XYZ file of C-alpha atoms in Angstrom:
697
model
C 19.832 13.948 14.952
C 18.432 10.661 16.209
C 18.120 10.768 20.019
C 19.894 7.418 20.360
C 23.063 8.897 18.886
C 25.308 11.058 21.057
C 26.971 13.052 18.308
C 26.907 11.378 14.885
C 25.064 12.959 11.995
C 23.561 11.203 8.954
C 25.879 11.634 5.972
C 26.481 10.475 2.410
C 28.810 11.484 -0.371
C 27.843 14.689 -2.147
C 24.895 14.642 -4.560
C 24.567 10.845 -4.431
C 21.754 10.175 -1.949
C 19.445 9.175 -4.800
C 22.080 7.488 -6.932
C 21.160 3.921 -7.814
C 23.394 1.153 -6.453
C 25.981 3.434 -4.900
C 28.598 1.598 -2.814
C 30.497 3.833 -0.359
C 33.250 3.009 2.132
C 33.409 5.252 5.221
C 36.646 5.221 7.199
C 37.797 6.473 10.587
C 40.684 5.848 12.960
C 40.113 4.998 16.588
C 42.292 4.501 19.650
C 42.378 1.277 21.664
C 39.490 0.941 24.105
C 38.383 -1.621 26.675
C 34.676 -0.724 26.537
C 33.930 0.651 23.100
C 30.581 0.301 21.402
C 29.584 1.160 17.889
C 26.260 2.671 16.842
C 25.214 2.261 13.196
C 22.070 3.235 11.306
C 21.600 3.271 7.550
C 18.952 3.158 4.851
C 21.074 0.626 2.989
C 23.060 -2.477 3.883
C 26.364 -2.265 5.726
C 29.446 -4.287 6.512
C 31.716 -3.297 9.399
C 35.451 -4.008 9.212
C 38.104 -3.254 11.833
C 41.797 -3.586 11.016
C 40.921 -5.616 7.936
C 38.762 -8.098 9.859
C 35.066 -8.562 9.203
C 32.937 -7.682 12.244
C 29.287 -7.308 11.307
C 26.607 -7.078 8.618
C 23.190 -5.444 8.887
C 21.066 -3.582 9.789
C 17.755 -4.768 11.219
C 15.105 -3.362 8.911
C 12.297 -1.005 9.912
C 9.289 0.629 8.248
C 9.471 3.668 6.002
C 11.410 6.661 7.369
C 12.429 4.684 10.445
C 15.885 3.221 10.951
C 16.996 0.797 13.645
C 20.292 1.548 15.346
C 22.838 -1.234 15.750
C 24.522 -1.049 19.151
C 27.169 -3.598 20.130
C 30.585 -3.926 21.733
C 33.679 -3.812 19.507
C 36.379 -3.627 22.188
C 37.945 -6.972 21.267
C 38.647 -5.682 17.753
C 40.352 -2.447 18.862
C 43.698 -4.071 19.594
C 46.034 -1.453 18.107
C 46.993 1.992 19.298
C 45.420 3.343 16.106
C 42.663 1.150 14.661
C 41.227 1.347 11.158
C 37.439 1.211 11.085
C 35.647 0.890 7.746
C 31.885 0.805 7.285
C 30.989 -0.144 3.738
C 27.417 0.726 2.765
C 25.360 -0.229 -0.265
C 22.898 2.549 -1.034
C 20.697 0.652 -3.453
C 17.943 3.269 -3.933
C 15.786 1.084 -6.166
C 12.328 -0.455 -5.950
C 12.386 -3.933 -4.419
C 10.929 -6.122 -1.670
C 14.164 -6.315 0.360
C 15.446 -2.839 1.234
C 13.026 0.077 0.841
C 13.951 2.738 -1.692
C 14.976 5.659 0.488
C 17.752 8.261 0.129
C 21.066 6.741 1.140
C 22.789 7.692 4.386
C 25.039 6.386 7.133
C 24.941 7.534 10.735
C 27.596 5.963 12.925
C 29.730 6.606 15.973
C 32.159 4.779 18.244
C 31.692 5.532 21.937
C 33.568 4.701 25.105
C 30.959 5.115 27.833
C 29.727 8.641 27.071
C 32.841 9.738 25.154
C 32.549 9.740 21.374
C 35.779 8.448 19.824
C 34.720 8.893 16.187
C 31.487 9.839 14.436
C 30.045 10.546 11.013
C 29.843 14.235 10.279
C 33.136 14.768 12.087
C 35.704 11.982 11.829
C 34.756 9.613 9.003
C 36.105 10.100 5.503
C 34.553 8.390 2.485
C 35.319 6.977 -0.916
C 33.059 5.439 -3.511
C 34.116 1.830 -3.999
C 36.648 1.883 -6.859
C 36.261 -1.820 -7.643
C 32.550 -2.581 -7.452
C 30.837 -2.303 -10.836
C 27.870 -0.067 -10.111
C 26.026 -0.431 -13.416
C 25.214 -4.115 -13.158
C 22.194 -6.342 -13.705
C 19.683 -6.856 -10.915
C 20.090 -9.868 -8.670
C 16.389 -10.692 -8.810
C 13.050 -9.008 -9.248
C 12.540 -8.959 -5.471
C 16.068 -8.037 -4.364
C 18.491 -5.412 -5.615
C 21.696 -5.902 -7.630
C 24.201 -8.609 -8.444
C 27.903 -8.269 -7.632
C 30.887 -7.847 -9.948
C 34.306 -6.362 -9.261
C 37.398 -5.193 -11.109
C 40.396 -5.425 -8.790
C 43.354 -3.982 -10.665
C 45.397 -4.215 -7.460
C 45.086 -5.923 -4.097
C 42.914 -3.533 -2.069
C 44.569 -2.322 1.149
C 42.118 0.467 2.003
C 40.657 -1.538 4.894
C 44.029 -1.660 6.674
C 46.153 1.267 5.522
C 46.311 4.812 6.922
C 44.900 6.568 3.860
C 41.590 8.401 4.122
C 38.832 8.620 1.561
C 38.768 11.757 -0.569
C 35.125 12.015 -1.698
C 33.238 15.014 -0.373
C 30.645 14.248 2.303
C 27.317 16.007 2.810
C 25.199 16.013 5.958
C 21.686 14.657 5.322
C 18.318 15.463 6.849
C 17.696 14.222 10.379
C 16.413 10.670 10.637
C 13.984 8.882 12.935
C 16.248 6.432 14.759
C 14.734 3.595 16.768
C 16.118 0.664 18.732
C 16.969 -2.754 17.431
C 15.214 -5.429 19.516
C 16.252 -8.627 17.806
C 19.457 -10.462 18.790
C 22.588 -10.158 16.678
C 23.890 -12.980 14.505
C 26.980 -14.810 15.688
C 28.481 -15.059 12.183
C 29.396 -18.714 12.492
C 31.829 -20.018 9.875
C 31.339 -23.262 7.968
C 33.707 -24.821 5.448
C 33.164 -26.799 2.261
C 34.662 -29.786 0.477
C 35.242 -30.206 -3.262
C 32.868 -32.759 -4.797
C 33.110 -32.137 -8.566
C 35.608 -30.588 -10.957
C 36.186 -30.058 -14.651
C 37.309 -27.791 -17.479
C 35.669 -24.685 -18.938
C 35.423 -23.530 -22.545
C 34.119 -20.177 -23.773
C 31.225 -20.430 -26.234
C 28.577 -18.271 -27.857
C 25.182 -19.884 -27.191
C 22.558 -20.069 -29.907
C 20.126 -18.272 -27.620
C 20.311 -16.563 -24.260
C 17.681 -17.129 -21.571
C 16.942 -14.346 -19.107
C 14.227 -13.848 -16.508
C 12.124 -10.707 -16.141
C 14.440 -8.993 -13.685
C 17.196 -8.851 -16.301
C 14.982 -6.659 -18.450
C 13.559 -4.635 -15.572
C 10.180 -6.168 -16.432
C 7.442 -4.869 -14.160
C 9.368 -1.670 -13.499
C 7.814 1.553 -14.755
C 9.539 4.253 -16.728
C 10.914 6.955 -14.486
C 11.375 4.640 -11.501
C 14.859 4.076 -10.121
C 14.975 0.334 -10.606
C 18.248 -0.343 -12.354
C 19.375 -0.926 -15.881
C 18.382 -3.205 -18.717
C 20.809 -5.782 -20.038
C 21.896 -3.652 -22.997
C 22.821 -0.848 -20.597
C 24.877 -2.640 -17.955
C 28.646 -2.884 -17.644
C 28.443 -6.328 -16.036
C 25.973 -9.175 -16.531
C 27.334 -12.286 -14.787
C 24.250 -14.221 -15.855
C 25.109 -13.640 -19.505
C 28.737 -14.565 -18.886
C 27.720 -17.892 -17.363
C 25.687 -18.820 -20.430
C 28.861 -18.326 -22.494
C 30.607 -21.164 -20.677
C 30.658 -24.844 -21.522
C 31.546 -27.169 -18.658
C 33.416 -30.393 -19.335
C 32.860 -32.474 -16.240
C 35.555 -34.784 -14.910
C 34.742 -38.247 -13.646
C 37.020 -37.682 -10.682
C 37.286 -34.899 -8.135
C 40.454 -32.881 -8.388
C 42.508 -32.827 -5.207
C 44.311 -29.728 -6.428
C 43.397 -26.224 -5.310
C 44.811 -24.867 -8.571
C 42.391 -23.664 -11.243
C 43.235 -22.656 -14.812
C 40.312 -22.475 -17.240
C 38.689 -24.980 -14.928
C 36.350 -25.213 -11.970
C 35.673 -26.981 -8.709
C 32.255 -27.459 -7.141
C 32.198 -27.374 -3.344
C 29.553 -28.735 -1.003
C 28.655 -27.199 2.354
C 27.313 -29.312 5.243
C 23.810 -27.874 4.792
C 21.937 -25.333 2.746
C 23.371 -22.165 4.303
C 22.957 -18.405 4.105
C 25.788 -15.944 4.449
C 28.794 -14.305 2.852
C 31.162 -16.375 0.744
C 34.812 -16.031 1.684
C 37.934 -17.522 0.119
C 41.572 -16.738 -0.531
C 42.745 -16.567 -4.143
C 46.460 -16.567 -4.979
C 46.491 -15.233 -8.539
C 49.525 -16.121 -10.663
C 48.403 -14.100 -13.679
C 45.370 -11.933 -14.309
C 42.167 -13.961 -14.234
C 38.396 -13.672 -14.229
C 36.955 -15.552 -11.289
C 33.301 -16.566 -11.005
C 31.395 -17.788 -7.970
C 28.203 -19.617 -8.970
C 25.972 -21.286 -6.432
C 22.636 -22.884 -5.694
C 20.774 -24.819 -3.029
C 20.682 -28.078 -4.981
C 22.609 -29.853 -7.715
C 21.352 -32.274 -10.357
C 23.984 -34.930 -10.900
C 27.131 -32.838 -11.321
C 25.432 -29.838 -12.953
C 24.718 -26.611 -11.136
C 21.974 -24.221 -12.226
C 22.685 -20.891 -10.516
C 19.570 -19.192 -11.948
C 17.160 -22.017 -11.062
C 15.362 -19.932 -8.459
C 15.100 -16.824 -10.667
C 18.040 -14.957 -9.224
C 21.567 -14.219 -10.389
C 23.583 -16.539 -8.148
C 26.747 -15.644 -10.047
C 29.424 -13.190 -8.903
C 32.326 -12.015 -11.067
C 35.795 -10.827 -10.040
C 38.515 -9.599 -12.374
C 41.671 -10.133 -10.356
C 45.257 -9.034 -10.883
C 48.227 -11.070 -9.690
C 48.611 -11.270 -5.940
C 46.734 -12.691 -2.964
C 43.107 -11.603 -2.828
C 40.834 -12.269 0.108
C 37.371 -12.565 -1.397
C 34.403 -11.671 0.772
C 31.019 -11.162 -0.891
C 29.193 -8.056 0.217
C 25.681 -9.483 0.252
C 24.415 -12.666 1.858
C 23.378 -15.574 -0.355
C 21.928 -19.055 0.096
C 23.608 -22.230 -1.139
C 24.627 -25.789 -0.486
C 26.828 -25.946 -3.596
C 29.416 -23.433 -4.787
C 31.134 -23.547 -8.157
C 34.429 -21.626 -8.392
C 35.533 -20.938 -11.967
C 38.853 -19.426 -13.093
C 39.251 -18.198 -16.665
C 42.250 -16.732 -18.458
C 44.999 -17.760 -16.092
C 46.104 -19.746 -13.081
C 45.219 -19.328 -9.426
C 45.192 -21.286 -6.180
C 41.978 -21.462 -4.156
C 42.093 -21.814 -0.386
C 39.879 -21.445 2.693
C 36.456 -21.719 1.036
C 33.918 -20.780 3.698
C 30.587 -19.166 4.403
C 30.189 -16.675 7.229
C 26.637 -17.514 8.182
C 23.998 -14.828 8.607
C 21.252 -16.275 10.761
C 19.542 -16.073 14.128
C 21.969 -16.907 16.943
C 22.196 -20.497 18.119
C 19.104 -22.023 19.702
C 18.952 -25.351 21.548
C 17.632 -27.912 19.079
C 14.737 -30.006 20.422
C 15.651 -33.685 20.689
C 13.434 -36.601 19.651
C 13.981 -40.339 19.798
C 12.549 -40.884 16.308
C 15.508 -40.406 13.923
C 13.345 -39.317 11.011
C 11.551 -36.724 13.111
C 14.915 -35.502 14.399
C 16.138 -35.053 10.823
C 13.090 -32.906 10.050
C 13.512 -30.956 13.295
C 17.155 -30.167 12.536
C 16.131 -28.881 9.099
C 13.260 -26.877 10.580
C 15.568 -25.164 13.079
C 18.028 -24.375 10.291
C 15.239 -22.946 8.131
C 13.953 -20.874 11.044
C 17.348 -19.427 11.945
C 18.031 -18.332 8.375
C 14.611 -16.675 8.047
C 14.394 -14.936 11.422
C 17.438 -12.688 11.621
C 16.046 -9.147 11.685
C 12.468 -9.810 10.535
C 10.581 -12.887 9.384
C 11.402 -13.608 5.744
C 9.911 -15.989 3.231
C 13.290 -17.186 1.996
C 16.849 -15.992 2.615
C 17.741 -16.224 -1.084
C 15.626 -14.876 -3.950
C 13.634 -12.356 -1.900
C 14.570 -11.917 1.771
C 11.154 -10.260 2.074
C 8.890 -9.966 5.092
C 5.725 -11.668 3.862
C 2.485 -11.808 5.778
C 0.926 -15.261 6.207
C 4.447 -16.725 6.222
C 4.891 -14.709 9.415
C 1.953 -16.472 11.121
C 3.769 -19.806 10.877
C 7.236 -18.408 11.627
C 5.914 -16.725 14.759
C 4.741 -20.066 16.068
C 8.149 -21.582 15.381
C 9.826 -18.703 17.226
C 7.627 -19.266 20.246
C 8.285 -23.009 20.185
C 12.041 -22.449 20.140
C 12.439 -19.427 22.420
C 9.205 -19.068 24.431
C 9.239 -15.456 23.229
C 8.285 -13.548 20.082
C 10.916 -10.812 19.827
C 11.412 -11.155 16.070
C 7.661 -11.217 15.479
C 7.194 -8.057 17.528
C 9.847 -6.245 15.504
C 8.305 -7.532 12.273
C 4.791 -6.427 13.239
C 5.913 -3.064 14.605
C 7.313 -2.168 11.193
C 3.770 -2.093 9.765
C 2.955 0.712 12.204
C 5.611 3.023 10.781
C 3.412 4.093 7.850
C -0.200 5.202 7.607
C -0.593 4.319 3.910
C 1.843 2.014 2.122
C 2.818 3.568 -1.191
C 0.026 3.008 -3.709
C -1.510 0.114 -1.791
C -5.212 1.061 -1.384
C -6.184 2.875 1.789
C -7.032 0.399 4.519
C -5.173 -2.513 2.926
C -1.918 -3.902 4.319
C 1.013 -4.571 1.982
C 1.600 -8.250 1.201
C 5.223 -7.954 2.344
C 6.986 -5.256 4.334
C 9.207 -3.312 4.568
C 9.100 -3.179 0.770
C 8.276 -0.897 -2.126
C 4.747 -1.197 -3.518
C 4.735 1.456 -6.198
C 1.830 0.137 -8.222
C -0.586 -0.900 -5.511
C -0.473 -4.667 -6.007
C -1.546 -6.464 -2.858
C -2.863 -9.788 -1.567
C -6.153 -9.203 0.265
C -5.940 -12.688 1.807
C -2.559 -11.912 3.382
C -4.026 -8.873 5.154
C -6.575 -11.229 6.705
C -3.742 -13.445 7.911
C -2.248 -10.437 9.729
C -5.411 -10.113 11.830
C -5.428 -13.849 12.510
C -1.774 -13.615 13.526
C -2.557 -10.784 15.957
C -5.195 -12.985 17.579
C -2.705 -15.856 17.796
C -0.025 -13.484 19.149
C -2.336 -12.455 21.983
C -2.976 -16.111 22.849
C 0.738 -16.912 22.797
C 2.088 -13.905 24.682
C -0.804 -12.321 26.582
C 0.501 -8.898 25.516
C -1.979 -6.228 24.400
C 0.234 -3.269 23.473
C 0.727 -4.223 19.808
C -2.905 -5.331 19.560
C -4.124 -1.914 20.680
C -1.685 -0.062 18.427
C -3.066 -1.986 15.449
C -6.731 -1.271 16.239
C -7.316 1.594 13.821
C -5.508 -0.249 11.034
C -7.492 -3.451 11.593
C -10.793 -1.572 11.503
C -9.536 0.275 8.426
C -8.994 -3.090 6.774
C -12.567 -4.156 7.516
C -13.790 -0.853 6.075
C -11.826 -1.655 2.922
C -13.466 -5.068 2.620
C -16.963 -3.577 3.001
C -16.567 -2.254 -0.528
C -16.500 -5.860 -1.802
C -19.368 -7.298 0.238
C -22.381 -8.515 -1.709
C -25.979 -8.663 -0.499
C -25.195 -11.860 1.414
C -22.311 -10.213 3.237
C -19.722 -12.297 1.355
C -16.732 -10.870 -0.483
C -17.174 -10.861 -4.236
C -14.775 -9.894 -7.029
C -11.799 -9.097 -4.827
C -9.144 -7.174 -6.701
C -5.390 -7.459 -7.210
C -3.666 -10.774 -6.360
C -6.208 -13.030 -4.678
C -4.085 -15.822 -3.262
C -5.402 -19.087 -1.842
C -2.369 -21.323 -2.351
C -0.022 -22.622 -5.074
C -2.464 -25.099 -6.657
C -5.505 -25.360 -8.931
C -7.324 -23.448 -6.181
C -5.425 -20.326 -7.224
C -6.134 -20.410 -10.965
C -7.741 -17.228 -12.229
C -11.168 -18.777 -12.810
C -11.154 -20.225 -9.282
C -10.543 -16.958 -7.424
C -12.946 -14.789 -9.414
C -16.502 -14.062 -8.335
C -17.322 -15.450 -4.885
C -14.290 -17.385 -3.689
C -15.166 -19.463 -0.643
C -11.653 -20.053 0.767
C -11.201 -16.267 0.786
C -14.559 -15.855 2.505
C -13.687 -18.510 5.051
C -10.661 -16.415 5.949
C -12.867 -13.312 5.952
C -15.146 -14.972 8.492
C -12.143 -15.759 10.680
C -10.779 -12.223 10.267
C -14.046 -10.598 11.336
C -14.377 -13.058 14.226
C -10.806 -12.446 15.426
C -11.307 -8.688 15.257
C -14.440 -8.989 17.358
C -12.568 -11.066 19.914
C -9.518 -8.780 19.977
C -11.496 -5.612 20.584
C -14.631 -6.884 22.349
C -16.895 -5.972 19.436
C -20.164 -7.948 19.650
C -21.437 -6.506 16.374
C -18.474 -8.013 14.541
C -18.992 -11.374 16.235
C -22.610 -11.387 15.009
C -21.460 -10.382 11.533
C -18.964 -13.253 11.525
C -21.715 -15.760 12.331
C -23.808 -14.441 9.447
C -20.848 -14.887 7.073
C -20.357 -18.430 8.350
C -24.019 -19.290 7.806
C -23.945 -18.056 4.207
C -20.790 -20.029 3.430
C -22.339 -23.206 4.825
C -25.519 -22.592 2.878
C -23.790 -21.971 -0.449
C -20.464 -23.843 -0.417
C -21.164 -27.272 1.089
C -22.711 -29.650 -1.472
C -23.319 -32.527 0.931
C -19.935 -34.139 0.354
C -17.347 -31.369 -0.065
C -17.084 -27.600 0.084
C -16.929 -26.089 -3.404
C -14.443 -23.321 -4.091
C -16.516 -20.690 -5.832
C -19.816 -19.356 -7.068
C -20.635 -17.233 -10.107
C -23.264 -14.566 -10.511
C -25.623 -14.489 -13.460
C -28.754 -12.514 -14.193
C -30.680 -15.290 -12.443
C -28.692 -15.186 -9.213
C -25.652 -16.774 -7.544
C -24.759 -20.351 -8.463
C -22.023 -22.448 -6.813
C -19.704 -24.116 -9.335
C -19.453 -27.887 -8.741
C -15.677 -28.069 -8.332
C -13.827 -28.651 -5.077
C -10.186 -28.556 -4.099
C -8.481 -30.235 -1.193
C -7.313 -26.941 0.247
C -10.844 -25.540 0.333
C -11.776 -28.323 2.768
C -8.814 -27.407 4.962
C -9.752 -23.730 4.975
C -13.242 -24.730 6.128
C -11.951 -26.678 9.132
C -9.103 -24.269 9.938
C -11.398 -21.251 9.991
C -14.070 -23.045 12.003
C -16.707 -23.092 9.268
C -16.731 -26.866 9.720
C -15.843 -29.069 12.688
C -15.462 -32.771 13.280
C -18.895 -32.749 14.914
C -20.676 -30.703 12.251
C -19.162 -32.534 9.243
C -18.052 -35.965 10.550
C -17.994 -37.786 7.206
C -15.915 -35.121 5.472
C -13.551 -34.969 8.440
C -13.073 -38.736 8.308
C -12.327 -38.608 4.564
C -9.768 -35.854 4.985
C -7.942 -37.610 7.799
C -7.919 -41.115 6.345
C -7.976 -40.700 2.570
C -6.139 -37.432 1.940
C -2.637 -36.313 2.886
C 0.872 -37.250 1.691
C 0.031 -40.872 0.818
C -3.027 -40.109 -1.268
C -2.885 -41.429 -4.841
C -4.696 -38.668 -6.695
C -5.134 -40.851 -9.767
C -7.483 -43.198 -7.915
C -8.498 -41.471 -4.690
C -10.956 -38.656 -5.385
C -9.278 -37.634 -8.653
C -11.890 -34.912 -9.079
C -10.546 -33.118 -5.970
C -7.473 -31.116 -6.935
C -4.643 -31.790 -4.444
C -3.382 -29.239 -1.961
C 0.044 -27.640 -2.181
C 2.585 -27.528 0.639
C 1.801 -23.875 1.158
C -0.727 -23.490 2.413
C -2.895 -26.595 2.272
C -0.524 -29.061 3.893
C 0.092 -26.654 6.775
C -3.617 -26.151 7.354
C -4.016 -29.922 7.336
C -1.353 -30.321 10.011
C -2.942 -27.567 12.068
C -6.305 -29.314 11.890
C -4.802 -32.654 12.923
C -3.114 -30.849 15.804
C -6.334 -29.196 16.946
C -8.072 -32.562 17.138
C -5.224 -34.378 18.884
C -4.471 -36.804 16.036
C -0.814 -37.119 16.983
C 0.122 -40.329 15.193
C -1.324 -38.919 11.961
C 0.690 -35.701 12.433
C 3.952 -37.609 12.832
C 3.192 -39.683 9.753
C 2.251 -36.580 7.743
C 5.338 -34.632 8.849
C 7.577 -37.421 7.624
C 5.678 -37.682 4.363
C 5.738 -33.966 3.672
C 9.202 -32.980 4.901
C 11.640 -35.851 5.401
C 12.892 -36.044 1.815
C 13.560 -32.297 1.850
C 15.477 -32.429 5.101
C 17.636 -35.292 3.869
C 18.566 -33.527 0.640
C 19.320 -29.955 1.738
C 19.140 -29.846 5.532
C 16.380 -27.238 5.160
C 12.643 -27.255 4.330
C 11.246 -26.057 1.010
C 8.704 -23.669 -0.477
C 7.056 -26.303 -2.673
C 6.978 -30.077 -2.861
C 9.391 -29.967 -5.797
C 12.856 -28.398 -5.806
C 11.835 -25.837 -8.432
C 11.682 -22.891 -6.038
C 13.290 -21.915 -2.767
C 14.646 -24.882 -0.824
C 14.801 -22.862 2.383
C 11.462 -21.362 3.378
C 10.777 -20.032 6.835
C 7.127 -20.979 7.211
C 8.027 -24.686 7.109
C 9.703 -24.348 10.511
C 6.202 -24.360 12.013
C 6.595 -28.139 12.367
C 8.520 -27.273 15.532
C 5.386 -25.740 17.018
C 3.208 -28.743 16.261
C 5.780 -31.149 17.667
C 6.168 -29.116 20.834
C 2.401 -28.962 21.305
C 2.349 -32.754 21.014
C 5.266 -33.038 23.452
C 6.398 -36.255 21.730
């Protein structure tokens, strides 16, 4: 039993702890209380309901075999003499980057001071969700499963006095730890209808599906889900069997019958979709959504995820509330087969609680700041995430920039500390090589794929964390792991002390700099980060030998990579020796200055070129066309960091507008790439808040 719990035991329904995508509703009855708290821990995802009202969603994630306990007051919901408490839990038990594959359990109790009013193992009954379709396609490669439901009747289980009848088994004891991060406030935002039209059923000439629909990348014998020919629901296939006939006017009616409405939210938001559906005759209802819209056409699989949810509804009034959280600015509601009325279309937002938004006199900068705060809040709920949509994964490198945004907004780094602590919960991460850190965590890494560059960013983040907070505890706890990482890299050092032929996914950035031929052999951007990693380790732990080693690495990079005008990206080895390849990218120059290989004093002409001739206004057709342009991540961010370090404030403001303003105006959030082809809500972009605060404009 976890020491934080007074009485509750971890439980799950019999023989189902390792059942894939198992949705279970646990139910207890509780007397009125003026000071009741609930404690919840689970290996899955939960929703808490009291007397039919939504209360909470979670939990905060932890590393393998560790589970953070939710602990908050629920007194205001216990208004009846006998209150109905339902905790619905998704036990996904599949490989993904979102929720680690671990045997499913729930451990929960309601306490009034030291008196336990109800607890799992004693007072909670359970039933497997009778309406959720368990055998369904995956939501995405990185997350778990899509949602589809068959509601033959209006479900009253969350309010009636009936108990669940499935047998419950007590599970092995769990390691329960505290939740540090603040709880979301579950703010509610509404939407307005902006497009409408009719729907016809068709059979397309061809179907288009991404890899996750076929379980591509999943190995035989792994619990990863089902292929398309095995599932009982594939909303993505259903959507391709619809033809939309768009109206030139927006319908003012809430009634749908073989038709649809598209709704727009005030900003690109993350949370649970809620609406009320008054069904006149049996219908199939679809919710399709995305962060952007092209004209009047929605593409709910644009970002390689199944942003389509299906409900088969009988006559009656249904209160729809999605189980998982999703990201959207536009929501398409489709009714097929009958008539229904749609009301109260909302999102219950899942994001970091409200933070005072910094205010600036420049309207364009304020627009970017508002979008940066929104992007931060949606990617800093329980851990730092890359995006709140396709992945919800805790990626290294992204975390370096998010941590700076957190400090700029809160003057603390509580979310970062929780995120970093998770890496200490395992000695070796699945099949990731010994000494290497996983590229994202907590996540399943069954086949050992990793990004060696991202492990370097973790060390650089630790150094930055110490500068920001002055705290050493986490630094010292990481010491053996950081030295283990350097031991790992020794296996790739050549006679010059540079890394050569790094394995797995060598990642520089999303540009020409990351093409396979560019990252093979001796990759100088990777070695620039290696220099900084060794240097930071020496500084963190007072290791003079590492500081000397770092200077030797720096000298070799300068000797081999700089051609007199630019730093080249790579060198190849032949029988006659090592030869730099005469090709340079913009991002390689930024890595050189960011890492400290080059400075304004040591390379004044190159610095001047980068500041004045590169950046968002550069015309690559005429201005150094031989230098491949940088991508937003990570080149543009390194550029802004360099401008910040040298106090070039007017250039920073100009660059921030050039890089981010058009994004902020379109979605109210900041994007993963310059184009709207990927996530339009990426956490690392919120780092603009840090640069602006440092400037104190």
